[in-house]
Amino acid sequence: MSRIDAITLRQLRSLRAVVEAGSLTAAAADLGLSPPAVHGQLRTLEDLLAAPLVIRGEHGAFVATDEGRAVLAAEAQIAVALESCARRVAALQSGHTGNVSLGVVSTGKYFAPQLVADLRQALPEVEVTLRIGNRDAVIQWLASRALDLAIMGRPPRSPAVVAEPVGPHPHVLIARPGHPLAEADPAMPQDLLAETFLAREPGSGTRILMTRFLDRIGEGTPWRMVEMGTNETIKQAVIAGLGIAFISLHTVTEELRSGRLVTIRAIGLPIQRSWFMLRREDMALSPAGQRVHDHISALNGAFLPQL
Amino acid sequence: MSRIDAITLRQLRSLRAVVEAGSLTAAAADLGLSPPAVHGQLRTLEDLLAAPLVIRGEHGAFVATDEGRAVLAAEAQIAVALESCARRVAALQSGHTGNVSLGVVSTGKYFAPQLVADLRQALPEVEVTLRIGNRDAVIQWLASRALDLAIMGRPPRSPAVVAEPVGPHPHVLIARPGHPLAEADPAMPQDLLAETFLAREPGSGTRILMTRFLDRIGEGTPWRMVEMGTNETIKQAVIAGLGIAFISLHTVTEELRSGRLVTIRAIGLPIQRSWFMLRREDMALSPAGQRVHDHISALNGAFLPQL
DNA sequence: GCGCGACATTCGGAAAACCTGAATCTTGCT
DNA sequence: AGCAAGATTCAGGTTTTCCGAATGTCGCGC
């Protein structure tokens, strides 16, 4: 039958031009070709379909046959498809639309929704996918290229990334309301070191920060520590009075506001770190990714909870 | 921007194959090409759109980017369009569907609707357009290629046509009921020739036939004739008793059935002519036209009114 | 009826696009 | 580190496509 996959866009466009112009010569002029070229295209198309597509009508002008009209309908659909495809690609290229996946470490889950909401409003055509996981998971995603951008407390060594600080990241000591140290202003180092500290596993950024802080104020004095899996359990344990904890301020804003937890004032607190936004060094951002990146930059930390 | 009209179906199909197969080599095998060929197609497509379309995913397999997905969507639409276009063309080619215009002379308007109804039932996918006009008009339409097929009483000299008889075409003498000659069996020639004959204009086929008939039975005796424009006025005049008329039987079946008119029995009546179906000699029928032609042939006049 | 002009069509050769096989480079895996 | 599969580049040959010129066809006006 008709060898449909040998059909060419050129052939279809020639048919359209001939039917629209009514003559080969005029069609050729429209297409910027010579009449023999158009003739050849039309001829091969008719051969492929084994059907006449045009006939000479009243005034010598070419008119499409039924088959020709069927082919022209297909050509119109194809033109529309290509047109809208080109528009869509252009939109993707300009970053006006696109999909961006943003990874945030668990600690960030308290501000991430706000950030995504900001982005959605500022860049409504950009689809931002939020993935929240612990630090290792986020790094893993970044390494496997599952993420365009990531936000975490401290850039990883690998994979190679470019990092940019995007806002302050204070760390504080928390206690349950009514705790003796909550009244002190400031709390004395030796009083602090007498407490039991609830902390995350070794390797956690917060844990490292806490260790450094306690070692500095205690000048080597040992302290008691109980290890817990997640920030949530730590918070519950502090509320229950099992001890105090060193923690990212952004993790506990809700509890501080509602009064279920309080901060301990101490010299050198809060410790200011930064949140970092990062992207792989070896992979260019998509245009949409770039716009999201720029927008987060411009927010200047405005998405972080304020006390 | 993107030079969209340089895009080729080959390029689009290469993209699809690569994304489906996950590798250039496999895609090349699918397409029956060599890997460099596929690579080149993909490369030019990416250059044309100025956008990356595939990236290497997890297991080294190629995955479409957002832009790639947009292009693939277009490719799918195009494939569908071409597919259905090919099906439609095939249907037109087989004659299973199509448009056929059928011209019938005014005299045929009493059986033409029946014929078209027959055709619609037998060939439901074929669109039959009926055009009714006087003989000159039908010939004109045929000459200007506005008709695929025509039915008339006698083929014209020009344009050149091939004609085929498709059924009997009896001509009779009619009178109003109660007319003296209606009782005779048979009516005598001299009685007939004493009547007033209502007839069409010179050149009309029926008029010529009538002239020949009366000259033969009268052997040269003159007769009286009144000329009228249309068969309808002739019928009304006969009913009103203004005279008798020689007319195509198919023109008056309704009036004969209802008794408003009666036939005159006479030697040599009815005169049997034929209906002819004709098509231009210099133009092949479309497949659908051929099927209509064959079907009318096969009907063998069954569409003609029976008494 | 005849020539004329516009246009379609055919033809030959040149230019461009395309494909292939071989060579080289990348990358993932053992 | 070496290996293997596959991507990419390259050079050469084949096919496709196009153009200019020649030829054929049709309609029109004289």
mmCIF file with all atom_site columns, C-alpha atoms (C1' of nucleotides) in Angstrom, chain C, chain D:
data_model
loop_
_atom_site.group_PDB
_atom_site.id
_atom_site.type_symbol
_atom_site.label_atom_id
_atom_site.label_alt_id
_atom_site.label_comp_id
_atom_site.label_asym_id
_atom_site.label_entity_id
_atom_site.label_seq_id
_atom_site.pdbx_PDB_ins_code
_atom_site.Cartn_x
_atom_site.Cartn_y
_atom_site.Cartn_z
_atom_site.occupancy
_atom_site.B_iso_or_equiv
_atom_site.pdbx_formal_charge
_atom_site.auth_seq_id
_atom_site.auth_comp_id
_atom_site.auth_asym_id
_atom_site.auth_atom_id
_atom_site.pdbx_PDB_model_num
ATOM 1  C "C1'" . DG C 1 1  ? -7.519 27.847 -37.468 1.00 0.00 ? 1  DG C "C1'" 1
ATOM 2  C "C1'" . DC C 1 2  ? -3.244 29.422 -36.112 1.00 0.00 ? 2  DC C "C1'" 1
ATOM 3  C "C1'" . DG C 1 3  ? 0.133  31.260 -33.490 1.00 0.00 ? 3  DG C "C1'" 1
ATOM 4  C "C1'" . DC C 1 4  ? 1.335  32.900 -28.973 1.00 0.00 ? 4  DC C "C1'" 1
ATOM 5  C "C1'" . DG C 1 5  ? 2.160  32.846 -24.158 1.00 0.00 ? 5  DG C "C1'" 1
ATOM 6  C "C1'" . DA C 1 6  ? 1.848  30.929 -19.639 1.00 0.00 ? 6  DA C "C1'" 1
ATOM 7  C "C1'" . DC C 1 7  ? 2.583  27.126 -17.363 1.00 0.00 ? 7  DC C "C1'" 1
ATOM 8  C "C1'" . DA C 1 8  ? 3.542  22.200 -16.445 1.00 0.00 ? 8  DA C "C1'" 1
ATOM 9  C "C1'" . DT C 1 9  ? 6.713  18.624 -17.183 1.00 0.00 ? 9  DT C "C1'" 1
ATOM 10 C "C1'" . DT C 1 10 ? 10.978 16.184 -18.395 1.00 0.00 ? 10 DT C "C1'" 1
ATOM 11 C "C1'" . DC C 1 11 ? 15.923 15.916 -18.433 1.00 0.00 ? 11 DC C "C1'" 1
ATOM 12 C "C1'" . DG C 1 12 ? 20.787 16.320 -17.172 1.00 0.00 ? 12 DG C "C1'" 1
ATOM 13 C "C1'" . DG C 1 13 ? 23.994 17.804 -14.098 1.00 0.00 ? 13 DG C "C1'" 1
ATOM 14 C "C1'" . DA C 1 14 ? 25.396 19.930 -9.757  1.00 0.00 ? 14 DA C "C1'" 1
ATOM 15 C "C1'" . DA C 1 15 ? 24.775 20.661 -4.855  1.00 0.00 ? 15 DA C "C1'" 1
ATOM 16 C "C1'" . DA C 1 16 ? 23.211 19.071 -0.480  1.00 0.00 ? 16 DA C "C1'" 1
ATOM 17 C "C1'" . DA C 1 17 ? 21.766 15.728 2.673   1.00 0.00 ? 17 DA C "C1'" 1
ATOM 18 C "C1'" . DC C 1 18 ? 22.357 11.394 4.293   1.00 0.00 ? 18 DC C "C1'" 1
ATOM 19 C "C1'" . DC C 1 19 ? 24.315 7.061  5.441   1.00 0.00 ? 19 DC C "C1'" 1
ATOM 20 C "C1'" . DT C 1 20 ? 28.086 3.822  6.388   1.00 0.00 ? 20 DT C "C1'" 1
ATOM 21 C "C1'" . DG C 1 21 ? 32.446 1.808  8.096   1.00 0.00 ? 21 DG C "C1'" 1
ATOM 22 C "C1'" . DA C 1 22 ? 36.431 2.803  10.559  1.00 0.00 ? 22 DA C "C1'" 1
ATOM 23 C "C1'" . DA C 1 23 ? 38.683 5.321  14.079  1.00 0.00 ? 23 DA C "C1'" 1
ATOM 24 C "C1'" . DT C 1 24 ? 38.553 7.705  18.430  1.00 0.00 ? 24 DT C "C1'" 1
ATOM 25 C "C1'" . DC C 1 25 ? 36.732 9.099  22.720  1.00 0.00 ? 25 DC C "C1'" 1
ATOM 26 C "C1'" . DT C 1 26 ? 33.767 8.434  27.154  1.00 0.00 ? 26 DT C "C1'" 1
ATOM 27 C "C1'" . DT C 1 27 ? 32.078 6.114  30.650  1.00 0.00 ? 27 DT C "C1'" 1
ATOM 28 C "C1'" . DG C 1 28 ? 30.773 2.527  33.573  1.00 0.00 ? 28 DG C "C1'" 1
ATOM 29 C "C1'" . DC C 1 29 ? 32.276 -1.814 35.384  1.00 0.00 ? 29 DC C "C1'" 1
ATOM 30 C "C1'" . DT C 1 30 ? 35.242 -5.476 37.103  1.00 0.00 ? 30 DT C "C1'" 1
ATOM 31 C "C1'" . DA D 2 1  ? 44.016 -0.156 35.956  1.00 0.00 ? 1  DA D "C1'" 1
ATOM 32 C "C1'" . DG D 2 2  ? 42.127 -2.352 32.209  1.00 0.00 ? 2  DG D "C1'" 1
ATOM 33 C "C1'" . DC D 2 3  ? 38.168 -3.588 29.574  1.00 0.00 ? 3  DC D "C1'" 1
ATOM 34 C "C1'" . DA D 2 4  ? 33.957 -3.305 27.040  1.00 0.00 ? 4  DA D "C1'" 1
ATOM 35 C "C1'" . DA D 2 5  ? 29.912 -1.069 25.322  1.00 0.00 ? 5  DA D "C1'" 1
ATOM 36 C "C1'" . DG D 2 6  ? 28.459 2.617  23.363  1.00 0.00 ? 6  DG D "C1'" 1
ATOM 37 C "C1'" . DA D 2 7  ? 28.793 7.572  21.752  1.00 0.00 ? 7  DA D "C1'" 1
ATOM 38 C "C1'" . DT D 2 8  ? 30.987 10.566 18.683  1.00 0.00 ? 8  DT D "C1'" 1
ATOM 39 C "C1'" . DT D 2 9  ? 33.897 12.139 14.896  1.00 0.00 ? 9  DT D "C1'" 1
ATOM 40 C "C1'" . DC D 2 10 ? 35.569 11.644 10.316  1.00 0.00 ? 10 DC D "C1'" 1
ATOM 41 C "C1'" . DA D 2 11 ? 36.077 10.648 5.428   1.00 0.00 ? 11 DA D "C1'" 1
ATOM 42 C "C1'" . DG D 2 12 ? 34.089 8.798  1.518   1.00 0.00 ? 12 DG D "C1'" 1
ATOM 43 C "C1'" . DG D 2 13 ? 30.372 7.204  -1.311  1.00 0.00 ? 13 DG D "C1'" 1
ATOM 44 C "C1'" . DT D 2 14 ? 25.355 7.037  -2.317  1.00 0.00 ? 14 DT D "C1'" 1
ATOM 45 C "C1'" . DT D 2 15 ? 20.853 9.042  -2.598  1.00 0.00 ? 15 DT D "C1'" 1
ATOM 46 C "C1'" . DT D 2 16 ? 17.966 12.925 -2.592  1.00 0.00 ? 16 DT D "C1'" 1
ATOM 47 C "C1'" . DT D 2 17 ? 16.945 17.375 -3.950  1.00 0.00 ? 17 DT D "C1'" 1
ATOM 48 C "C1'" . DC D 2 18 ? 17.312 21.226 -6.580  1.00 0.00 ? 18 DC D "C1'" 1
ATOM 49 C "C1'" . DC D 2 19 ? 18.066 24.183 -10.572 1.00 0.00 ? 19 DC D "C1'" 1
ATOM 50 C "C1'" . DG D 2 20 ? 18.422 25.714 -15.551 1.00 0.00 ? 20 DG D "C1'" 1
ATOM 51 C "C1'" . DA D 2 21 ? 17.245 24.555 -19.926 1.00 0.00 ? 21 DA D "C1'" 1
ATOM 52 C "C1'" . DA D 2 22 ? 14.499 22.150 -23.151 1.00 0.00 ? 22 DA D "C1'" 1
ATOM 53 C "C1'" . DT D 2 23 ? 10.128 20.283 -24.296 1.00 0.00 ? 23 DT D "C1'" 1
ATOM 54 C "C1'" . DG D 2 24 ? 5.239  19.552 -24.092 1.00 0.00 ? 24 DG D "C1'" 1
ATOM 55 C "C1'" . DT D 2 25 ? 0.394  21.158 -23.221 1.00 0.00 ? 25 DT D "C1'" 1
ATOM 56 C "C1'" . DC D 2 26 ? -3.408 24.086 -22.884 1.00 0.00 ? 26 DC D "C1'" 1
ATOM 57 C "C1'" . DG D 2 27 ? -6.160 28.104 -23.437 1.00 0.00 ? 27 DG D "C1'" 1
ATOM 58 C "C1'" . DC D 2 28 ? -6.751 32.410 -25.591 1.00 0.00 ? 28 DC D "C1'" 1
ATOM 59 C "C1'" . DG D 2 29 ? -6.916 36.059 -28.952 1.00 0.00 ? 29 DG D "C1'" 1
ATOM 60 C "C1'" . DC D 2 30 ? -6.470 37.331 -33.552 1.00 0.00 ? 30 DC D "C1'" 1
#
